[in-house]
Amino acid sequence: MILVTGGAGFIGSNFVLDWLGGGLEPVVNLDKLTYAGNLENLQSLAKNKNHIFVRGDIADSELVSSLLNQHKIRAVVNFAAESHVDRSIHGPIDFIQTNVMGTFNLLECCRKYWGALSGLDKERFRFLHVSTDEVFGSLARDEPAFTENHRYEPNSPYSASKAASDHLVRAWLHTYGMPVLTTNCSNNYGPYHFPEKLIPLVIHNALKGKPLPIYGDGQQIRDWLYVSDHCSAIRCVLEKGVLGETYNIGGCNEKANLDVVHTICDLLDAQKPRADGRSYKDQITFVTDRPGHDKRYAMDASKIERELGWRPAQTFESGMAQTVQWYLANEQWTENVTSGAYREWVEKQYVGAA
Ligand code: NAD
Ligand code: TYD
């Protein structure tokens, strides 16, 4: 059994679906079901005995310890987090609680559990911590991409809380010898992406005839990776990663935000043209920039490619085409997640923009 935390969120649910789809070990899925967690993502597993869903908090030590012992967990993959930069600007406390205190609690529970194991069980145990490229801060246009050795320079409450969690994981390795692995990945996109993040938000707003909000001049750059490629990289690190190492994961797809939005509009213009025959680009609206907005992220993923043989399967073009198709085929999913709490958020974040 493996324990996946945050497995009802965007990347976690893709990971669990891919993992079980590949016939791998049973999964205990621990998720608090915050606004970002959604059991609908896991509907296809409703009758699957290899998926045990538990609603709960990674900061609950009694619960985490009992799950580890009861299910004889051989690996933990920690996705659970507050993950949205804009929300962290409005209210950082949940980010400190889950990303820092929650990860601390998971580490402590795992340390006790692993400490009591012996023989092969002890040797095989792994704690894989899923992190982000945002811990490295912002790059100038001409700087080389982040390597694993880049200094940590987080700029938002979100990235600072993730950086803190990475440091805890590192310390639990060096101090207690815990068998940990850390992955730092670039921006993901794909199915089940909550429509508060750029790509699903733009698809959703476009189809609803609403403004497509671009922060500042839209020239900020992100390195985009299709979510199933992130999931395959995590499986690869879990299987073959060297204990204590960190691995950067990225798609080598650096795009300015405005170009990403243009790509979405082009795909929608072709697949679901507006009734008036005009382009969705007409809906683009420039809005106030995000405070402390990082200019550019770019990942050097040569270590995982060289040492573990991982490569992304999707290009930006193929991944975006699949993503837009998925959202067109699953408009009900977006309708369901964009209920009351979502509308309150949009009103707070985009005040005066509509
Ligand atoms: P998400 O916000 O979609 O999902 C997070 C999940 O964690 C939700 O299901 C939520 O209910 C759950 N959760 C939150 N607090 C919890 C708690 N205290 N206990 C248990 N469960 C809790 O996030 P995501 O985009 O799927 O990101 C998953 C992980 O990957 C995060 O750690 C994030 O930092 C990291 N990451 C994300 C990206 C990206 O582009 N989305 C890129 C790199 C790394
Ligand atoms: P986002 O998807 O929130 O991911 P992150 O901040 O973790 O990179 O944002 C991606 C980029 O898109 C980021 O530079 C902010 C920008 N952005 C907009 O321009 N408009 C929006 O409405 C949102 C949500 C993001």
Coordinates of N, CA and C in Angstrom, one line a residue, residues 38-135:
N38 N -11.8 17.4 -4.6 CA -13.1 17.1 -5.3 C -13.2 15.6 -5.6
L39 N -14.1 14.9 -4.8 CA -14.3 13.5 -5.0 C -14.8 13.1 -6.4
E40 N -15.3 14.1 -7.1 CA -15.8 13.8 -8.5 C -14.6 13.4 -9.4
N41 N -13.5 13.9 -9.1 CA -12.3 13.5 -9.8 C -12.0 12.0 -9.8
L42 N -12.5 11.4 -8.7 CA -12.1 10.0 -8.4 C -13.3 9.1 -8.6
Q43 N -14.4 9.6 -9.2 CA -15.6 8.9 -9.4 C -15.4 7.5 -10.1
S44 N -14.5 7.4 -11.0 CA -14.3 6.2 -11.8 C -13.7 5.1 -10.8
L45 N -13.2 5.5 -9.6 CA -12.7 4.5 -8.7 C -13.7 4.1 -7.6
A46 N -14.9 4.5 -7.8 CA -15.9 4.3 -6.7 C -16.0 2.8 -6.3
K47 N -15.9 1.9 -7.3 CA -16.0 0.5 -6.9 C -14.6 -0.2 -6.9
N48 N -13.6 0.6 -6.9 CA -12.3 -0.1 -7.0 C -11.7 -0.3 -5.6
K49 N -11.6 -1.6 -5.3 CA -11.2 -2.0 -3.9 C -9.7 -1.5 -3.6
N50 N -9.0 -1.2 -4.6 CA -7.6 -0.8 -4.4 C -7.5 0.7 -4.1
H51 N -8.6 1.4 -3.9 CA -8.6 2.8 -3.6 C -9.4 3.0 -2.3
I52 N -8.7 3.4 -1.2 CA -9.4 3.7 0.0 C -9.3 5.2 0.3
F53 N -10.4 5.8 0.3 CA -10.4 7.3 0.5 C -10.7 7.6 2.0
V54 N -9.9 8.5 2.5 CA -10.1 8.9 3.9 C -10.1 10.4 4.0
R55 N -11.2 11.0 4.5 CA -11.2 12.4 4.6 C -10.5 12.8 5.9
G56 N -9.4 13.6 5.8 CA -8.7 14.0 7.0 C -7.6 14.9 6.7
D57 N -7.0 15.4 7.8 CA -5.9 16.4 7.7 C -4.5 15.8 7.9
I58 N -3.6 16.2 7.0 CA -2.2 15.7 7.2 C -1.6 16.2 8.5
A59 N -2.2 17.2 9.1 CA -1.7 17.7 10.4 C -2.3 17.0 11.6
D60 N -3.1 15.9 11.3 CA -3.7 15.2 12.4 C -2.8 13.9 12.7
S61 N -2.0 14.0 13.7 CA -1.0 13.0 13.9 C -1.6 11.6 14.3
E62 N -2.7 11.6 15.0 CA -3.3 10.4 15.4 C -3.8 9.6 14.2
L63 N -4.5 10.4 13.3 CA -5.0 9.8 12.1 C -3.9 9.3 11.2
V64 N -2.9 10.1 10.9 CA -1.8 9.7 10.0 C -1.1 8.5 10.6
S65 N -0.8 8.5 11.9 CA -0.1 7.3 12.4 C -0.9 6.1 12.3
S66 N -2.2 6.2 12.5 CA -3.1 5.0 12.5 C -3.1 4.5 11.0
L67 N -3.2 5.4 10.0 CA -3.2 4.9 8.6 C -1.9 4.2 8.3
L68 N -0.8 4.8 8.7 CA 0.5 4.2 8.4 C 0.6 2.8 8.9
N69 N 0.1 2.6 10.2 CA 0.3 1.3 10.9 C -0.8 0.3 10.3
Q70 N -2.0 0.8 10.2 CA -3.1 -0.1 9.8 C -2.9 -0.7 8.4
H71 N -2.4 0.2 7.5 CA -2.2 -0.3 6.1 C -0.8 -0.7 5.8
K72 N 0.1 -0.7 6.7 CA 1.5 -1.1 6.5 C 2.0 -0.4 5.3
I73 N 2.0 0.9 5.3 CA 2.3 1.7 4.2 C 3.8 1.6 3.8
R74 N 4.1 1.4 2.6 CA 5.5 1.3 2.2 C 6.1 2.6 1.6
A75 N 5.2 3.5 1.2 CA 5.6 4.8 0.6 C 4.6 5.8 0.8
V76 N 5.0 7.1 1.1 CA 4.1 8.2 1.2 C 4.4 9.2 0.1
V77 N 3.4 9.6 -0.7 CA 3.6 10.6 -1.7 C 2.8 11.8 -1.2
N78 N 3.5 12.9 -0.9 CA 2.8 14.1 -0.3 C 2.5 15.2 -1.3
F79 N 1.2 15.2 -1.7 CA 0.7 16.3 -2.6 C 0.0 17.3 -1.8
A80 N -0.5 16.9 -0.6 CA -1.5 17.8 0.1 C -0.8 19.2 0.3
A81 N -1.6 20.2 -0.1 CA -1.0 21.6 0.1 C -2.1 22.6 -0.2
E82 N -1.9 23.8 0.3 CA -2.6 24.9 -0.3 C -1.7 25.3 -1.5
S83 N -2.3 25.6 -2.7 CA -1.4 25.7 -3.8 C -1.6 26.9 -4.7
H84 N -2.5 27.8 -4.3 CA -2.7 29.0 -5.2 C -2.1 30.3 -4.7
V85 N -1.2 30.8 -5.5 CA -0.4 32.0 -5.1 C -1.3 33.2 -4.7
D86 N -2.3 33.4 -5.5 CA -3.2 34.6 -5.2 C -3.9 34.4 -3.9
R87 N -4.4 33.2 -3.6 CA -5.0 33.0 -2.3 C -4.0 33.2 -1.2
S88 N -2.8 32.8 -1.4 CA -1.8 32.9 -0.3 C -1.5 34.4 0.0
I89 N -1.7 35.3 -1.0 CA -1.5 36.7 -0.8 C -2.7 37.3 0.0
H90 N -3.9 36.8 -0.3 CA -5.1 37.2 0.5 C -5.1 36.7 1.9
G91 N -4.6 35.4 2.1 CA -4.7 34.8 3.4 C -3.7 33.7 3.6
P92 N -2.5 34.1 4.1 CA -1.4 33.1 4.1 C -1.5 32.0 5.2
I93 N -2.4 32.2 6.2 CA -2.3 31.3 7.4 C -2.6 29.8 7.0
D94 N -3.5 29.6 6.1 CA -3.8 28.2 5.8 C -2.5 27.5 5.1
F95 N -1.7 28.4 4.4 CA -0.5 27.9 3.7 C 0.5 27.5 4.8
I96 N 0.6 28.2 5.8 CA 1.6 27.9 6.9 C 1.1 26.6 7.6
Q97 N -0.2 26.6 7.9 CA -0.8 25.5 8.6 C -0.6 24.1 7.8
T98 N -1.0 24.1 6.6 CA -1.0 22.8 5.9 C 0.5 22.6 5.3
N99 N 1.0 23.6 4.6 CA 2.3 23.3 3.9 C 3.4 23.1 4.9
V100 N 3.4 23.9 6.0 CA 4.6 23.8 6.9 C 4.2 22.8 8.0
M101 N 3.2 23.1 8.8 CA 2.8 22.3 9.9 C 2.4 20.9 9.5
G102 N 1.6 20.9 8.4 CA 1.1 19.6 7.9 C 2.3 18.7 7.5
T103 N 3.2 19.3 6.7 CA 4.4 18.5 6.3 C 5.2 18.0 7.5
F104 N 5.4 18.9 8.4 CA 6.1 18.6 9.7 C 5.5 17.4 10.4
N105 N 4.1 17.4 10.5 CA 3.4 16.3 11.2 C 3.6 15.0 10.4
L106 N 3.5 15.1 9.1 CA 3.6 13.9 8.3 C 5.0 13.3 8.5
L107 N 6.0 14.2 8.5 CA 7.4 13.7 8.7 C 7.6 13.0 10.0
E108 N 7.0 13.7 11.0 CA 7.2 13.1 12.4 C 6.5 11.7 12.5
C109 N 5.3 11.7 11.9 CA 4.5 10.4 12.0 C 5.3 9.3 11.2
C110 N 5.8 9.7 10.1 CA 6.6 8.7 9.3 C 7.9 8.3 10.0
R111 N 8.5 9.3 10.6 CA 9.8 8.9 11.3 C 9.5 7.9 12.4
K112 N 8.4 8.0 13.1 CA 8.1 7.1 14.2 C 7.8 5.7 13.6
Y113 N 7.0 5.8 12.5 CA 6.6 4.5 11.9 C 7.8 3.8 11.3
W114 N 8.6 4.5 10.5 CA 9.7 4.0 9.8 C 10.7 3.5 10.9
G115 N 10.9 4.2 12.0 CA 11.8 3.8 13.0 C 11.5 2.5 13.6
A116 N 10.2 2.1 13.6 CA 9.8 0.9 14.2 C 9.8 -0.3 13.2
L117 N 10.1 0.0 11.9 CA 10.1 -1.1 10.9 C 11.5 -1.8 11.0
S118 N 11.5 -2.9 10.4 CA 12.8 -3.6 10.3 C 13.0 -4.3 9.0
G119 N 14.2 -4.8 8.7 CA 14.5 -5.6 7.6 C 14.1 -4.8 6.3
L120 N 13.6 -5.6 5.4 CA 13.2 -5.1 4.0 C 12.2 -4.0 4.1
D121 N 11.2 -4.1 5.0 CA 10.2 -3.1 5.1 C 10.9 -1.7 5.4
K122 N 11.9 -1.7 6.3 CA 12.6 -0.5 6.6 C 13.4 0.1 5.4
E123 N 14.0 -0.9 4.8 CA 14.9 -0.5 3.6 C 14.1 0.1 2.5
R124 N 12.8 -0.5 2.3 CA 12.0 -0.1 1.1 C 11.2 1.2 1.3
F125 N 11.1 1.6 2.6 CA 10.2 2.7 2.9 C 10.7 4.0 2.2
R126 N 9.7 4.8 1.7 CA 10.1 6.1 1.0 C 9.1 7.2 1.4
F127 N 9.6 8.4 1.5 CA 8.7 9.6 1.7 C 9.0 10.5 0.6
L128 N 8.1 10.6 -0.4 CA 8.3 11.5 -1.5 C 7.5 12.8 -1.4
H129 N 8.2 13.9 -1.3 CA 7.6 15.2 -1.1 C 7.5 15.9 -2.5
V130 N 6.3 16.3 -2.8 CA 6.0 16.9 -4.1 C 6.1 18.5 -3.9
S131 N 7.1 19.1 -4.6 CA 7.3 20.5 -4.4 C 7.3 21.2 -5.8
T132 N 7.7 22.5 -5.8 CA 7.5 23.3 -6.9 C 8.8 24.1 -7.3
D133 N 8.8 24.6 -8.5 CA 9.9 25.4 -9.0 C 9.9 26.8 -8.3
E134 N 8.7 27.2 -7.8 CA 8.6 28.5 -7.3 C 9.4 28.8 -6.0
V135 N 10.0 27.7 -5.4 CA 10.9 27.9 -4.3 C 12.1 28.6 -4.7

